[in-house]
Amino acid sequence: MNDLHRDTHLATKRPHADKPVDVAGVRITHPGRVVYPDDGITKGEVAAYYAAVADWILPGLINRPLSMVRCPGGTDSACFFQKHHAAKLGSSVRPIPLEEKDGGEDDYVYISDRKGLLQLVQMNTIEFHPWGSRVDKPDSPDRIVLDLDPAPGVAWEAVVEGARGIRELLAGMQLTSFVRTSGGKGLHVVVPFRRGPRWQAVKDFCERVAVAMVERAPDRYIATASKAQREGKIFIDWLRNARGATSVCSWSLRARDGAPVAMPLRWEELGKVDSGAAFGMQAALERASRLRTDPWEGMATLQQRLPRG
Ligand code: ATP
Ligand code: MN
């Protein structure tokens, strides 16, 4: 634990010293409250993190329906997924009415700027999980995420090889893809594309990619969610590419020990990373201040189309 953390611990013991602070124009209450007990990271530090990486995180986050993982009692007690809007979330946390599976309609959440981001942090949001579509056309996705979930004991090198294999397979279809650590056990391969196909067609495409990987190496990969058959293998989770499903966004903290971050990488950097949780909050801050160009440079201007089924 460094001195900064020690000081904030002291601050929590003196309530009068834990006054609200202004972070990027948003009032953050209880900034000295420890959110990550094992790491001594406070709510104020989480807010400072998101303010510092705002320019990096916002492009992948804004104007998309969004689920949050909120941890009002810290990351070691009950965190919960929230997808529905509430006025108390903040003036820049916006509602978007969307149809539910049961046919009804309810207000989902989206943000459009740094203020919305920090208002969600004020409401104890730790993780940000956007949809693969944008609020103006929620039924027309513009990106897919292929999630590599290694079973316990699978070597990290095999996960890296799996991600590279998916990249190669996609390249064979003239599709450029991007990679990030999940901040957990695995890697996500992300493919942006021009809007057009609906969710069902997009999900079918993702299934074909996962199945093609299994056909290449059935001893290494599995494309079904069955836990029983997963032993020793990497589950290529294509199922999250459905309406209403989410993936954690790049630069989001995870509510897990070590305060890991889902970190976008250049493909060339992947060999130097040794786990899905390789980047903690501090390492992510250092990377953010060092980076000259987006590791996912070029994504925004790519005009590729998903092949039809
Ligand atoms: P890891 O590498 O450890 O697998 P991950 O982010 O890929 O990290 P998964 O458990 O594979 O985690 O995937 C879960 C994904 O599905 C999350 O990123 C999240 O967006 C979504 N998800 C997980 N749990 C829930 C939940 N309870 N409610 C809604 N969405 C969830
Ligand atoms: Mn995963």
Short mmCIF file of C-alpha atoms and ligand atoms in Angstrom, two decimals:
data_model
loop_
_atom_site.label_atom_id
_atom_site.label_comp_id
_atom_site.label_asym_id
_atom_site.label_seq_id
_atom_site.Cartn_x
_atom_site.Cartn_y
_atom_site.Cartn_z
CA MET A 1 0.00 0.00 0.00
CA ASN A 2 1.46 3.39 -0.89
CA ASP A 3 1.34 6.60 1.10
CA LEU A 4 -1.61 7.98 -0.80
CA HIS A 5 -3.70 5.01 0.28
CA ARG A 6 -2.53 5.29 3.87
CA ASP A 7 -3.61 8.92 3.95
CA THR A 8 -7.08 8.19 2.64
CA HIS A 9 -7.46 5.43 5.22
CA LEU A 10 -6.73 7.97 7.90
CA ALA A 11 -9.27 10.26 6.32
CA THR A 12 -12.02 7.67 6.64
CA LYS A 13 -11.38 7.50 10.36
CA ARG A 14 -12.04 11.25 10.61
CA PRO A 15 -15.50 11.75 9.10
CA HIS A 16 -15.13 15.52 8.98
CA ALA A 17 -12.14 15.01 6.69
CA ASP A 18 -14.22 12.98 4.22
CA LYS A 19 -15.95 15.97 2.68
CA PRO A 20 -17.50 15.73 -0.78
CA VAL A 21 -15.11 16.61 -3.60
CA ASP A 22 -15.70 17.95 -7.08
CA VAL A 23 -14.51 15.62 -9.83
CA ALA A 24 -15.04 16.85 -13.38
CA GLY A 25 -17.93 19.01 -12.20
CA VAL A 26 -19.70 16.25 -10.29
CA ARG A 27 -20.00 16.18 -6.52
CA ILE A 28 -18.52 12.94 -5.21
CA THR A 29 -19.65 12.17 -1.67
CA HIS A 30 -17.60 10.05 0.76
CA PRO A 31 -14.47 10.16 -1.40
CA GLY A 32 -12.47 8.58 1.43
CA ARG A 33 -14.67 5.51 1.70
CA VAL A 34 -12.69 2.40 0.81
CA VAL A 35 -14.27 0.59 -2.13
CA TYR A 36 -11.64 -2.10 -2.75
CA PRO A 37 -10.74 -3.31 0.75
CA ASP A 38 -7.82 -5.52 -0.31
CA ASP A 39 -6.28 -2.77 -2.37
CA GLY A 40 -7.19 0.21 -0.18
CA ILE A 41 -8.73 2.01 -3.16
CA THR A 42 -11.29 4.65 -2.24
CA LYS A 43 -14.39 5.99 -3.98
CA GLY A 44 -12.50 9.25 -4.57
CA GLU A 45 -9.75 7.31 -6.34
CA VAL A 46 -12.29 5.45 -8.46
CA ALA A 47 -13.80 8.81 -9.46
CA ALA A 48 -10.33 10.22 -10.21
CA TYR A 49 -9.61 7.12 -12.31
CA TYR A 50 -12.71 7.54 -14.46
CA ALA A 51 -12.09 11.28 -14.83
CA ALA A 52 -8.52 10.57 -15.95
CA VAL A 53 -9.50 7.94 -18.55
CA ALA A 54 -12.73 9.64 -19.66
CA ASP A 55 -11.40 10.47 -23.13
CA TRP A 56 -10.45 6.81 -23.60
CA ILE A 57 -13.53 5.16 -22.14
CA LEU A 58 -16.26 7.43 -23.53
CA PRO A 59 -16.03 6.55 -27.25
CA GLY A 60 -16.93 2.92 -26.50
CA LEU A 61 -19.55 3.79 -23.93
CA ILE A 62 -21.64 6.82 -24.85
CA ASN A 63 -25.03 6.64 -26.54
CA ARG A 64 -25.39 2.90 -25.95
CA PRO A 65 -27.88 1.27 -23.60
CA LEU A 66 -25.86 0.42 -20.54
CA SER A 67 -25.88 -1.91 -17.56
CA MET A 68 -23.92 -0.95 -14.47
CA VAL A 69 -22.38 -3.01 -11.72
CA ARG A 70 -22.97 -0.93 -8.60
CA CYS A 71 -21.26 -1.66 -5.29
CA PRO A 72 -22.68 0.66 -2.62
CA GLY A 73 -21.03 -1.42 0.13
CA GLY A 74 -17.69 -1.87 -1.63
CA THR A 75 -16.55 -4.57 -4.03
CA ASP A 76 -16.40 -7.27 -1.37
CA SER A 77 -20.07 -7.06 -0.46
CA ALA A 78 -23.19 -7.36 -2.57
CA CYS A 79 -22.67 -5.68 -5.91
CA PHE A 80 -25.59 -5.72 -8.33
CA PHE A 81 -26.30 -5.36 -12.03
CA GLN A 82 -28.63 -2.48 -12.83
CA LYS A 83 -30.04 -1.88 -16.28
CA HIS A 84 -33.06 0.28 -15.61
CA HIS A 85 -33.14 4.03 -15.30
CA ALA A 86 -33.92 5.95 -12.11
CA ALA A 87 -34.04 9.72 -11.80
CA LYS A 88 -31.73 9.68 -8.78
CA LEU A 89 -28.86 8.38 -10.95
CA GLY A 90 -28.21 11.94 -12.10
CA SER A 91 -29.29 14.66 -14.51
CA SER A 92 -26.88 13.48 -17.24
CA VAL A 93 -27.82 9.82 -16.87
CA ARG A 94 -30.49 9.53 -19.50
CA PRO A 95 -33.44 7.22 -19.99
CA ILE A 96 -34.06 5.32 -23.21
CA PRO A 97 -37.36 3.45 -23.45
CA LEU A 98 -36.77 -0.04 -24.84
CA GLU A 99 -38.96 -3.03 -25.40
CA GLU A 100 -38.52 -5.81 -22.87
CA LYS A 101 -38.50 -9.53 -23.63
CA ASP A 102 -42.04 -9.83 -22.27
CA GLY A 103 -43.27 -7.22 -24.74
CA GLY A 104 -43.58 -4.36 -22.24
CA GLU A 105 -41.43 -1.27 -22.30
CA ASP A 106 -39.08 0.13 -19.69
CA ASP A 107 -36.48 2.86 -19.40
CA TYR A 108 -32.91 1.73 -19.87
CA VAL A 109 -29.88 3.91 -19.18
CA TYR A 110 -27.39 5.73 -21.37
CA ILE A 111 -24.88 8.52 -20.94
CA SER A 112 -23.51 10.98 -23.50
CA ASP A 113 -20.66 12.64 -21.69
CA ARG A 114 -18.14 12.81 -18.88
CA LYS A 115 -20.70 14.25 -16.49
CA GLY A 116 -22.96 11.22 -16.92
CA LEU A 117 -19.94 8.96 -16.37
CA LEU A 118 -19.02 10.66 -13.09
CA GLN A 119 -22.64 10.81 -11.93
CA LEU A 120 -22.80 7.03 -12.26
CA VAL A 121 -19.55 6.78 -10.29
CA GLN A 122 -21.11 8.96 -7.60
CA MET A 123 -23.89 6.32 -7.48
CA ASN A 124 -21.21 3.70 -6.74
CA THR A 125 -20.94 2.26 -10.22
CA ILE A 126 -17.71 0.32 -10.66
CA GLU A 127 -18.27 -1.54 -13.96
CA PHE A 128 -19.78 -0.33 -17.25
CA HIS A 129 -21.41 -2.83 -19.61
CA PRO A 130 -22.77 -1.36 -22.85
CA TRP A 131 -24.88 -3.03 -25.51
CA GLY A 132 -23.49 -3.76 -28.98
CA SER A 133 -25.88 -1.19 -30.43
CA ARG A 134 -26.55 2.51 -30.07
CA VAL A 135 -29.62 4.22 -28.65
CA ASP A 136 -30.76 5.69 -31.97
CA LYS A 137 -31.07 2.17 -33.47
CA PRO A 138 -31.00 -0.34 -30.64
CA ASP A 139 -32.08 -3.17 -32.94
CA SER A 140 -29.21 -2.63 -35.38
CA PRO A 141 -25.95 -3.63 -33.70
CA ASP A 142 -22.64 -2.15 -34.79
CA ARG A 143 -20.19 -4.39 -32.96
CA ILE A 144 -19.77 -7.93 -31.77
CA VAL A 145 -17.74 -9.35 -28.92
CA LEU A 146 -16.32 -12.86 -28.99
CA ASP A 147 -15.45 -13.68 -25.41
CA LEU A 148 -12.77 -16.26 -24.66
CA ASP A 149 -13.52 -17.92 -21.32
CA PRO A 150 -10.78 -20.39 -20.32
CA ALA A 151 -11.71 -23.24 -17.98
CA PRO A 152 -9.62 -23.37 -14.80
CA GLY A 153 -6.11 -24.59 -15.53
CA VAL A 154 -5.99 -23.55 -19.19
CA ALA A 155 -2.64 -21.87 -19.89
CA TRP A 156 -2.75 -18.16 -20.68
CA GLU A 157 -0.76 -18.77 -23.88
CA ALA A 158 -3.64 -20.90 -25.14
CA VAL A 159 -6.08 -18.01 -24.58
CA VAL A 160 -3.76 -15.69 -26.53
CA GLU A 161 -3.50 -18.27 -29.30
CA GLY A 162 -7.30 -18.57 -29.36
CA ALA A 163 -7.73 -14.81 -29.77
CA ARG A 164 -5.18 -14.76 -32.58
CA GLY A 165 -6.97 -17.67 -34.21
CA ILE A 166 -10.26 -15.76 -34.17
CA ARG A 167 -8.48 -12.73 -35.60
CA GLU A 168 -7.12 -14.85 -38.44
CA LEU A 169 -10.48 -16.45 -39.14
CA LEU A 170 -12.12 -13.02 -39.30
CA ALA A 171 -9.32 -11.65 -41.47
CA GLY A 172 -10.16 -14.44 -43.92
CA MET A 173 -13.59 -12.79 -44.18
CA GLN A 174 -12.02 -9.35 -44.69
CA LEU A 175 -12.92 -8.35 -41.15
CA THR A 176 -10.57 -6.35 -38.95
CA SER A 177 -10.84 -7.16 -35.25
CA PHE A 178 -9.56 -5.69 -31.99
CA VAL A 179 -8.54 -7.29 -28.70
CA ARG A 180 -8.83 -6.39 -25.03
CA THR A 181 -8.25 -8.05 -21.69
CA SER A 182 -11.53 -8.65 -19.89
CA GLY A 183 -10.13 -7.57 -16.55
CA GLY A 184 -10.95 -11.12 -15.46
CA LYS A 185 -9.89 -14.48 -16.79
CA GLY A 186 -9.94 -13.94 -20.51
CA LEU A 187 -9.83 -11.87 -23.65
CA HIS A 188 -12.49 -10.26 -25.80
CA VAL A 189 -12.18 -10.00 -29.59
CA VAL A 190 -14.28 -7.09 -30.83
CA VAL A 191 -15.46 -6.49 -34.38
CA PRO A 192 -17.07 -3.20 -35.43
CA PHE A 193 -19.23 -3.18 -38.56
CA ARG A 194 -21.70 -1.08 -40.47
CA ARG A 195 -25.19 -1.18 -39.12
CA GLY A 196 -27.72 -3.13 -41.15
CA PRO A 197 -28.22 -6.71 -40.00
CA ARG A 198 -30.51 -7.28 -37.04
CA TRP A 199 -29.55 -9.04 -33.83
CA GLN A 200 -30.59 -12.52 -34.91
CA ALA A 201 -28.41 -12.44 -38.03
CA VAL A 202 -25.51 -11.01 -36.05
CA LYS A 203 -25.83 -13.65 -33.36
CA ASP A 204 -25.94 -16.37 -36.02
CA PHE A 205 -22.73 -14.99 -37.49
CA CYS A 206 -21.05 -15.11 -34.07
CA GLU A 207 -22.13 -18.70 -33.61
CA ARG A 208 -20.59 -19.61 -36.96
CA VAL A 209 -17.27 -18.07 -35.92
CA ALA A 210 -17.27 -19.96 -32.61
CA VAL A 211 -18.21 -23.24 -34.31
CA ALA A 212 -15.49 -22.74 -36.94
CA MET A 213 -12.93 -22.40 -34.15
CA VAL A 214 -14.17 -25.63 -32.56
CA GLU A 215 -13.92 -27.39 -35.91
CA ARG A 216 -10.30 -26.31 -36.21
CA ALA A 217 -9.36 -27.60 -32.77
CA PRO A 218 -12.13 -29.48 -30.93
CA ASP A 219 -9.73 -30.40 -28.15
CA ARG A 220 -9.09 -26.73 -27.38
CA TYR A 221 -12.34 -24.89 -27.95
CA ILE A 222 -15.99 -25.30 -27.12
CA ALA A 223 -18.94 -23.28 -28.39
CA THR A 224 -21.64 -24.44 -25.99
CA ALA A 225 -22.20 -22.99 -22.56
CA SER A 226 -22.20 -26.45 -20.94
CA LYS A 227 -19.89 -26.32 -17.93
CA ALA A 228 -19.52 -30.10 -17.85
CA GLN A 229 -17.85 -30.34 -21.26
CA ARG A 230 -15.70 -27.28 -20.77
CA GLU A 231 -12.92 -28.87 -18.75
CA GLY A 232 -9.49 -27.98 -20.10
CA LYS A 233 -11.01 -25.90 -22.91
CA ILE A 234 -11.74 -22.34 -23.87
CA PHE A 235 -15.41 -21.49 -24.21
CA ILE A 236 -15.85 -19.11 -27.12
CA ASP A 237 -18.86 -17.24 -25.80
CA TRP A 238 -20.81 -15.90 -28.78
CA LEU A 239 -24.11 -15.78 -26.87
CA ARG A 240 -23.67 -12.27 -25.56
CA ASN A 241 -24.24 -10.92 -29.05
CA ALA A 242 -27.97 -10.75 -28.61
CA ARG A 243 -30.41 -7.93 -28.02
CA GLY A 244 -30.12 -6.91 -24.38
CA ALA A 245 -26.83 -8.71 -23.77
CA THR A 246 -23.79 -6.73 -22.71
CA SER A 247 -20.02 -6.92 -22.44
CA VAL A 248 -17.81 -4.91 -20.18
CA CYS A 249 -16.42 -1.89 -22.02
CA SER A 250 -12.77 -1.06 -22.57
CA TRP A 251 -11.20 0.89 -19.67
CA SER A 252 -13.90 -0.19 -17.21
CA LEU A 253 -12.72 -1.21 -13.75
CA ARG A 254 -13.89 -4.60 -12.55
CA ALA A 255 -15.33 -5.12 -9.07
CA ARG A 256 -12.77 -7.84 -8.37
CA ASP A 257 -9.65 -8.04 -6.21
CA GLY A 258 -6.78 -6.00 -7.56
CA ALA A 259 -9.11 -3.47 -9.24
CA PRO A 260 -8.37 -4.88 -12.72
CA VAL A 261 -9.30 -2.98 -15.87
CA ALA A 262 -10.64 -4.27 -19.20
CA MET A 263 -7.79 -2.98 -21.36
CA PRO A 264 -7.78 -2.50 -25.13
CA LEU A 265 -4.52 -3.64 -26.71
CA ARG A 266 -2.77 -3.51 -30.03
CA TRP A 267 -2.51 -7.03 -31.38
CA GLU A 268 1.28 -6.62 -31.24
CA GLU A 269 1.09 -6.01 -27.48
CA LEU A 270 -0.83 -9.18 -26.72
CA GLY A 271 2.29 -11.33 -26.35
CA LYS A 272 3.56 -9.10 -23.57
CA VAL A 273 0.44 -9.44 -21.43
CA ASP A 274 0.28 -12.35 -19.02
CA SER A 275 -3.33 -12.50 -17.86
CA GLY A 276 -6.80 -11.11 -18.37
CA ALA A 277 -6.31 -9.08 -15.22
CA ALA A 278 -2.82 -7.85 -16.14
CA PHE A 279 -3.77 -4.19 -15.89
CA GLY A 280 -4.79 -2.90 -12.49
CA MET A 281 -6.12 0.60 -11.90
CA GLN A 282 -2.68 2.12 -11.38
CA ALA A 283 -1.18 0.44 -14.44
CA ALA A 284 -4.19 1.59 -16.46
CA LEU A 285 -3.70 5.18 -15.31
CA GLU A 286 -0.05 5.05 -16.30
CA ARG A 287 -0.93 3.58 -19.67
CA ALA A 288 -3.59 6.25 -20.24
CA SER A 289 -1.10 9.04 -19.61
CA ARG A 290 1.57 7.41 -21.80
CA LEU A 291 -0.59 6.48 -24.78
CA ARG A 292 -0.21 8.75 -27.80
CA THR A 293 -2.72 6.98 -30.01
CA ASP A 294 -5.66 4.73 -29.35
CA PRO A 295 -4.65 1.05 -29.25
CA TRP A 296 -7.84 0.55 -31.25
CA GLU A 297 -6.90 3.27 -33.71
CA GLY A 298 -8.84 3.04 -36.93
CA MET A 299 -11.89 1.40 -35.37
CA ALA A 300 -14.06 4.47 -35.67
CA THR A 301 -13.52 4.90 -39.39
CA LEU A 302 -13.71 1.23 -40.42
CA GLN A 303 -16.52 0.67 -42.85
CA GLN A 304 -16.67 -3.11 -42.92
CA ARG A 305 -19.75 -5.26 -43.41
CA LEU A 306 -20.51 -8.58 -41.78
CA PRO A 307 -20.82 -11.33 -44.38
CA ARG A 308 -24.33 -12.68 -44.84
CA GLY A 309 -25.17 -16.17 -43.62
P1 ATP B 1 -13.93 -13.05 -17.66
O1 ATP B 1 -12.75 -12.89 -18.54
O2 ATP B 1 -13.53 -13.28 -16.24
O3 ATP B 1 -14.84 -14.07 -18.20
P2 ATP B 1 -16.00 -11.27 -18.53
O4 ATP B 1 -16.31 -9.84 -18.43
O5 ATP B 1 -15.86 -11.79 -19.91
O6 ATP B 1 -14.69 -11.63 -17.67
P3 ATP B 1 -18.05 -13.27 -18.18
O7 ATP B 1 -18.60 -13.85 -16.93
O8 ATP B 1 -17.42 -14.13 -19.17
O9 ATP B 1 -17.14 -12.03 -17.72
O10 ATP B 1 -19.15 -12.55 -19.01
C1 ATP B 1 -20.16 -12.01 -18.44
C2 ATP B 1 -20.57 -10.84 -19.30
O11 ATP B 1 -21.95 -10.92 -19.41
C3 ATP B 1 -20.17 -9.59 -18.57
O12 ATP B 1 -19.13 -8.85 -19.19
C4 ATP B 1 -21.48 -8.82 -18.50
O13 ATP B 1 -21.55 -7.80 -19.49
C5 ATP B 1 -22.53 -9.85 -18.72
N1 ATP B 1 -23.05 -10.32 -17.43
C6 ATP B 1 -22.45 -11.10 -16.51
N2 ATP B 1 -23.21 -11.30 -15.44
C7 ATP B 1 -24.35 -10.63 -15.66
C8 ATP B 1 -25.55 -10.42 -14.90
N3 ATP B 1 -25.76 -10.94 -13.70
N4 ATP B 1 -26.51 -9.65 -15.46
C9 ATP B 1 -26.33 -9.11 -16.66
N5 ATP B 1 -25.22 -9.27 -17.42
C10 ATP B 1 -24.24 -10.02 -16.93
MN MN B 2 -15.57 -13.82 -20.33
#
